[in-house]
mmCIF file of C-alpha atoms in Angstrom:
data_model
loop_
_atom_site.group_PDB
_atom_site.id
_atom_site.type_symbol
_atom_site.label_atom_id
_atom_site.label_comp_id
_atom_site.label_asym_id
_atom_site.label_seq_id
_atom_site.Cartn_x
_atom_site.Cartn_y
_atom_site.Cartn_z
ATOM 1 C CA GLU N 1 -149.377 69.668 54.903
ATOM 2 C CA ILE N 2 -149.780 70.054 58.628
ATOM 3 C CA VAL N 3 -146.604 70.469 60.674
ATOM 4 C CA LEU N 4 -146.626 70.220 64.459
ATOM 5 C CA THR N 5 -143.741 71.878 66.283
ATOM 6 C CA GLN N 6 -143.201 70.870 69.881
ATOM 7 C CA SER N 7 -141.199 72.873 72.394
ATOM 8 C CA PRO N 8 -139.020 72.596 74.245
ATOM 9 C CA ALA N 9 -137.201 69.516 72.972
ATOM 10 C CA THR N 10 -136.193 68.664 76.526
ATOM 11 C CA LEU N 11 -137.645 69.811 79.828
ATOM 12 C CA SER N 12 -135.569 69.221 82.948
ATOM 13 C CA LEU N 13 -137.660 69.341 86.100
ATOM 14 C CA SER N 14 -137.973 67.790 89.541
ATOM 15 C CA PRO N 15 -140.812 65.719 90.973
ATOM 16 C CA GLY N 16 -143.544 67.976 92.297
ATOM 17 C CA GLU N 17 -142.861 70.721 89.758
ATOM 18 C CA ARG N 18 -145.233 71.881 87.044
ATOM 19 C CA ALA N 19 -144.525 70.923 83.429
ATOM 20 C CA THR N 20 -145.783 72.966 80.484
ATOM 21 C CA LEU N 21 -145.353 71.453 77.022
ATOM 22 C CA SER N 22 -146.193 73.299 73.823
ATOM 23 C CA CYS N 23 -147.354 72.112 70.410
ATOM 24 C CA ARG N 24 -147.824 74.611 67.579
ATOM 25 C CA ALA N 25 -149.790 73.639 64.487
ATOM 26 C CA SER N 26 -148.830 75.134 61.131
ATOM 27 C CA GLN N 27 -152.437 75.333 59.995
ATOM 28 C CA SER N 28 -155.630 76.375 61.618
ATOM 29 C CA ARG N 29 -158.677 74.270 60.917
ATOM 30 C CA ALA N 30 -162.311 75.030 61.479
ATOM 31 C CA SER N 31 -162.670 71.886 63.564
ATOM 32 C CA THR N 32 -160.117 71.293 66.285
ATOM 33 C CA TYR N 33 -158.588 67.880 66.753
ATOM 34 C CA LEU N 34 -155.426 67.073 68.671
ATOM 35 C CA ALA N 35 -154.101 64.322 70.867
ATOM 36 C CA TRP N 36 -151.295 64.095 73.413
ATOM 37 C CA TYR N 37 -149.445 60.841 74.104
ATOM 38 C CA GLN N 38 -146.899 59.713 76.657
ATOM 39 C CA GLN N 39 -144.244 57.178 75.742
ATOM 40 C CA LYS N 40 -141.755 55.461 78.000
ATOM 41 C CA PRO N 41 -138.731 53.507 76.713
ATOM 42 C CA GLY N 42 -139.665 50.161 75.208
ATOM 43 C CA GLN N 43 -143.392 50.836 75.485
ATOM 44 C CA ALA N 44 -146.167 51.810 73.145
ATOM 45 C CA PRO N 45 -147.486 55.357 73.340
ATOM 46 C CA ARG N 46 -150.335 55.959 75.752
ATOM 47 C CA LEU N 47 -153.144 58.390 74.999
ATOM 48 C CA LEU N 48 -153.418 61.165 77.589
ATOM 49 C CA ILE N 49 -155.632 63.929 76.217
ATOM 50 C CA TYR N 50 -157.665 64.215 73.040
ATOM 51 C CA VAL N 51 -159.511 67.166 71.605
ATOM 52 C CA ILE N 52 -162.578 66.817 69.425
ATOM 53 C CA SER N 53 -164.307 69.968 68.212
ATOM 54 C CA ASP N 54 -162.693 72.085 70.946
ATOM 55 C CA ALA N 55 -163.724 69.702 73.739
ATOM 56 C CA PHE N 56 -160.756 68.488 75.778
ATOM 57 C CA ASN N 57 -161.017 64.936 77.101
ATOM 58 C CA ARG N 58 -158.749 62.924 79.359
ATOM 59 C CA ALA N 59 -158.367 59.330 78.241
ATOM 60 C CA THR N 60 -159.546 56.509 80.454
ATOM 61 C CA GLY N 61 -157.478 56.162 83.615
ATOM 62 C CA ILE N 62 -155.458 59.345 83.114
ATOM 63 C CA PRO N 63 -155.082 61.311 86.374
ATOM 64 C CA ASP N 64 -156.373 64.859 86.571
ATOM 65 C CA ARG N 65 -152.894 66.329 87.008
ATOM 66 C CA PHE N 66 -152.768 66.105 83.197
ATOM 67 C CA SER N 67 -154.680 68.841 81.397
ATOM 68 C CA GLY N 68 -154.772 70.450 77.984
ATOM 69 C CA SER N 69 -155.550 73.868 76.595
ATOM 70 C CA ARG N 70 -155.511 75.766 73.326
ATOM 71 C CA SER N 71 -154.932 79.294 72.116
ATOM 72 C CA GLY N 72 -155.379 79.605 68.369
ATOM 73 C CA THR N 73 -152.962 77.143 66.785
ATOM 74 C CA ASP N 74 -150.971 76.716 70.022
ATOM 75 C CA PHE N 75 -151.790 73.707 72.190
ATOM 76 C CA THR N 76 -150.464 73.132 75.685
ATOM 77 C CA LEU N 77 -150.178 70.033 77.832
ATOM 78 C CA THR N 78 -149.784 70.784 81.518
ATOM 79 C CA ILE N 79 -148.757 68.340 84.203
ATOM 80 C CA SER N 80 -149.618 70.125 87.430
ATOM 81 C CA ARG N 81 -147.286 68.236 89.771
ATOM 82 C CA LEU N 82 -144.812 65.799 88.287
ATOM 83 C CA GLU N 83 -144.809 62.305 89.699
ATOM 84 C CA PRO N 84 -141.783 60.014 89.200
ATOM 85 C CA GLU N 85 -143.718 57.988 86.606
ATOM 86 C CA ASP N 86 -144.362 61.095 84.476
ATOM 87 C CA PHE N 87 -140.781 61.370 83.240
ATOM 88 C CA ALA N 88 -141.119 60.274 79.628
ATOM 89 C CA VAL N 89 -141.421 61.568 76.068
ATOM 90 C CA TYR N 90 -144.612 63.376 75.086
ATOM 91 C CA TYR N 91 -145.982 63.686 71.559
ATOM 92 C CA CYS N 92 -148.769 65.771 70.130
ATOM 93 C CA GLN N 93 -150.612 64.578 67.058
ATOM 94 C CA ARG N 94 -153.181 65.986 64.662
ATOM 95 C CA TYR N 95 -154.722 64.449 61.546
ATOM 96 C CA GLY N 96 -152.183 61.641 61.637
ATOM 97 C CA VAL N 97 -149.185 63.978 61.887
ATOM 98 C CA PHE N 98 -146.990 63.756 64.986
ATOM 99 C CA GLY N 99 -144.823 66.390 66.572
ATOM 100 C CA GLN N 100 -141.185 65.543 67.160
ATOM 101 C CA GLY N 101 -141.686 65.025 70.897
ATOM 102 C CA THR N 102 -140.701 66.660 74.185
ATOM 103 C CA LYS N 103 -138.626 64.694 76.648
ATOM 104 C CA VAL N 104 -139.425 65.414 80.285
ATOM 105 C CA GLU N 105 -136.399 64.402 82.311
ATOM 106 C CA ILE N 106 -135.410 64.578 85.935
ATOM 107 C CA GLU R 1 -160.161 44.500 78.009
ATOM 108 C CA VAL R 2 -159.113 46.030 74.696
ATOM 109 C CA LYS R 3 -156.023 44.329 73.292
ATOM 110 C CA LEU R 4 -154.052 44.666 70.074
ATOM 111 C CA VAL R 5 -151.310 42.150 69.394
ATOM 112 C CA GLU R 6 -148.951 42.559 66.457
ATOM 113 C CA SER R 7 -146.812 39.886 64.860
ATOM 114 C CA GLY R 8 -144.781 39.277 61.741
ATOM 115 C CA GLY R 9 -141.781 41.507 62.314
ATOM 116 C CA ALA R 10 -138.457 40.101 61.192
ATOM 117 C CA LEU R 11 -135.060 40.780 59.648
ATOM 118 C CA VAL R 12 -135.459 41.137 55.875
ATOM 119 C CA GLN R 13 -133.120 42.115 53.080
ATOM 120 C CA PRO R 14 -133.570 45.334 51.113
ATOM 121 C CA GLY R 15 -136.079 44.785 48.346
ATOM 122 C CA GLY R 16 -137.805 42.029 50.285
ATOM 123 C CA SER R 17 -141.378 41.683 51.511
ATOM 124 C CA LEU R 18 -143.066 41.176 54.838
ATOM 125 C CA ARG R 19 -146.629 40.955 56.082
ATOM 126 C CA LEU R 20 -147.504 42.273 59.513
ATOM 127 C CA SER R 21 -150.609 41.178 61.390
ATOM 128 C CA CYS R 22 -152.499 42.648 64.306
ATOM 129 C CA VAL R 23 -155.217 40.743 66.158
ATOM 130 C CA ALA R 24 -157.774 42.756 68.087
ATOM 131 C CA SER R 25 -159.870 41.615 71.038
ATOM 132 C CA GLY R 26 -162.105 43.077 73.706
ATOM 133 C CA PHE R 27 -164.136 45.317 71.385
ATOM 134 C CA ASP R 28 -166.109 45.242 68.151
ATOM 135 C CA PHE R 29 -163.201 45.572 65.712
ATOM 136 C CA SER R 30 -165.488 45.976 62.702
ATOM 137 C CA THR R 31 -166.780 49.343 63.933
ATOM 138 C CA TYR R 32 -163.433 51.160 64.199
ATOM 139 C CA TRP R 33 -160.934 52.703 61.841
ATOM 140 C CA ALA R 34 -157.457 51.276 62.415
ATOM 141 C CA SER R 35 -153.933 52.424 61.674
ATOM 142 C CA TRP R 36 -150.320 51.384 61.503
ATOM 143 C CA VAL R 37 -147.810 53.739 63.111
ATOM 144 C CA ARG R 38 -144.052 53.189 63.088
ATOM 145 C CA GLN R 39 -141.079 54.362 65.069
ATOM 146 C CA ALA R 40 -137.536 54.110 63.772
ATOM 147 C CA PRO R 41 -134.871 53.357 66.408
ATOM 148 C CA GLY R 42 -134.368 56.385 68.633
ATOM 149 C CA LYS R 43 -136.778 58.491 66.554
ATOM 150 C CA GLY R 44 -140.299 59.829 66.805
ATOM 151 C CA LEU R 45 -143.627 58.424 65.707
ATOM 152 C CA GLU R 46 -144.770 58.316 62.090
ATOM 153 C CA TRP R 47 -148.263 57.414 60.923
ATOM 154 C CA VAL R 48 -148.040 54.881 58.060
ATOM 155 C CA ALA R 49 -151.541 53.945 56.924
ATOM 156 C CA ASN R 50 -155.145 53.655 57.983
ATOM 157 C CA ILE R 51 -158.289 51.869 56.911
ATOM 158 C CA ASP R 52 -161.974 52.411 57.495
ATOM 159 C CA GLN R 53 -164.369 50.017 59.171
ATOM 160 C CA ASP R 54 -165.162 47.801 56.171
ATOM 161 C CA GLY R 55 -161.880 48.200 54.323
ATOM 162 C CA SER R 56 -163.324 50.260 51.478
ATOM 163 C CA ARG R 57 -161.144 53.309 52.166
ATOM 164 C CA THR R 58 -157.419 53.225 52.790
ATOM 165 C CA PHE R 59 -154.768 55.924 53.090
ATOM 166 C CA HIS R 60 -150.991 55.635 53.121
ATOM 167 C CA VAL R 61 -148.230 58.111 53.868
ATOM 168 C CA ASP R 62 -146.429 59.239 50.721
ATOM 169 C CA SER R 63 -143.183 57.486 51.641
ATOM 170 C CA VAL R 64 -144.827 54.043 51.484
ATOM 171 C CA GLU R 65 -147.442 54.665 48.775
ATOM 172 C CA GLY R 66 -147.239 51.926 46.146
ATOM 173 C CA ARG R 67 -145.061 49.708 48.364
ATOM 174 C CA PHE R 68 -147.210 49.071 51.456
ATOM 175 C CA THR R 69 -150.862 48.040 51.573
ATOM 176 C CA ILE R 70 -153.102 48.088 54.613
ATOM 177 C CA SER R 71 -156.025 45.661 54.782
ATOM 178 C CA ARG R 72 -158.297 43.989 57.310
ATOM 179 C CA ASP R 73 -160.365 40.866 57.904
ATOM 180 C CA ASN R 74 -163.199 41.701 60.269
ATOM 181 C CA ALA R 75 -164.260 38.067 60.531
ATOM 182 C CA LYS R 76 -160.865 37.362 62.094
ATOM 183 C CA ASN R 77 -160.582 40.685 63.967
ATOM 184 C CA SER R 78 -157.338 41.262 62.148
ATOM 185 C CA LEU R 79 -155.436 44.141 60.606
ATOM 186 C CA PHE R 80 -152.620 43.634 58.111
ATOM 187 C CA LEU R 81 -149.788 45.568 56.527
ATOM 188 C CA GLN R 82 -148.265 44.087 53.393
ATOM 189 C CA MET R 83 -144.831 45.626 52.907
ATOM 190 C CA ASN R 84 -143.020 45.206 49.588
ATOM 191 C CA SER R 85 -139.804 46.661 48.175
ATOM 192 C CA LEU R 86 -138.518 47.266 51.676
ATOM 193 C CA ARG R 87 -135.787 49.810 52.255
ATOM 194 C CA ALA R 88 -133.349 50.407 55.075
ATOM 195 C CA GLU R 89 -135.358 53.463 56.092
ATOM 196 C CA ASP R 90 -138.383 51.242 56.764
ATOM 197 C CA THR R 91 -136.565 49.771 59.756
ATOM 198 C CA ALA R 92 -138.790 50.502 62.740
ATOM 199 C CA VAL R 93 -141.120 49.167 65.378
ATOM 200 C CA TYR R 94 -144.566 48.966 63.820
ATOM 201 C CA PHE R 95 -147.587 49.549 66.040
ATOM 202 C CA CYS R 96 -151.202 48.927 65.211
ATOM 203 C CA ALA R 97 -153.637 51.332 66.802
ATOM 204 C CA ARG R 98 -157.360 51.838 67.146
ATOM 205 C CA GLU R 99 -158.698 55.209 66.075
ATOM 206 C CA ILE R 100 -160.986 57.277 68.263
ATOM 207 C CA PRO R 101 -164.364 57.602 66.517
ATOM 208 C CA GLY R 102 -164.616 61.099 65.114
ATOM 209 C CA GLY R 103 -161.180 61.883 66.465
ATOM 210 C CA ALA R 104 -159.477 62.643 63.156
ATOM 211 C CA SER R 105 -156.936 59.843 63.354
ATOM 212 C CA SER R 106 -156.102 59.945 67.032
ATOM 213 C CA PHE R 107 -155.473 56.636 68.730
ATOM 214 C CA ASP R 108 -156.853 55.391 72.021
ATOM 215 C CA TYR R 109 -155.373 51.885 72.074
ATOM 216 C CA TRP R 110 -152.046 50.616 70.774
ATOM 217 C CA GLY R 111 -150.402 47.239 70.439
ATOM 218 C CA GLN R 112 -146.969 46.557 71.882
ATOM 219 C CA GLY R 113 -145.308 46.747 68.463
ATOM 220 C CA THR R 114 -143.354 44.417 66.202
ATOM 221 C CA LEU R 115 -139.810 45.131 64.983
ATOM 222 C CA VAL R 116 -138.992 45.204 61.297
ATOM 223 C CA THR R 117 -135.311 45.367 60.408
ATOM 224 C CA VAL R 118 -134.299 45.884 56.785
ATOM 225 C CA SER R 119 -130.649 45.067 56.306
ATOM 226 C CA SER R 120 -128.357 42.928 54.191
#
């Protein structure tokens, strides 16, 4: 069973700062799939980044301050300069399994 | 515009049943896998079940296996979740979601969710 461990649980930053969110997968697979979502209170999750066979893709309408990377079983979501609307909870997901989330707060 | 609209959530007693529906529009529903994902109050996301394009393959998370059944009606652009033997721990907002083709169960569009509350 795949387990995704996100860190940190909470990230306290200011607008304009850089955010680095981590997601570690318990298993390595030959083909790489992962997705990152943003969720604000009372809203459905929104797809930000998805990875198919090692190719990182931003979802439609997602600004380029959001980017993703991978090193082995460690995946990173980077928000280059936080905008006020970026303060939310972020989830990674792989093969239907979700991480526990990282809250980015002001 | 891609839209997914869920309905059917309600307050139900433990042991009861409920059927959730999700109507899709703005894309060819019959060519996509679809899923149900839930979120208990104040908690994270949990994938519940998914179904392939023609309904011939379905998968359910262990915690709902034998109690919940996912199905679809492509003629009506609709996705369903039949929930039986409901428990308090099934209380959650239930989202339907479209799967990215070849994306290993990642979701590019979500509905707004429907609340299921299991309580006496």
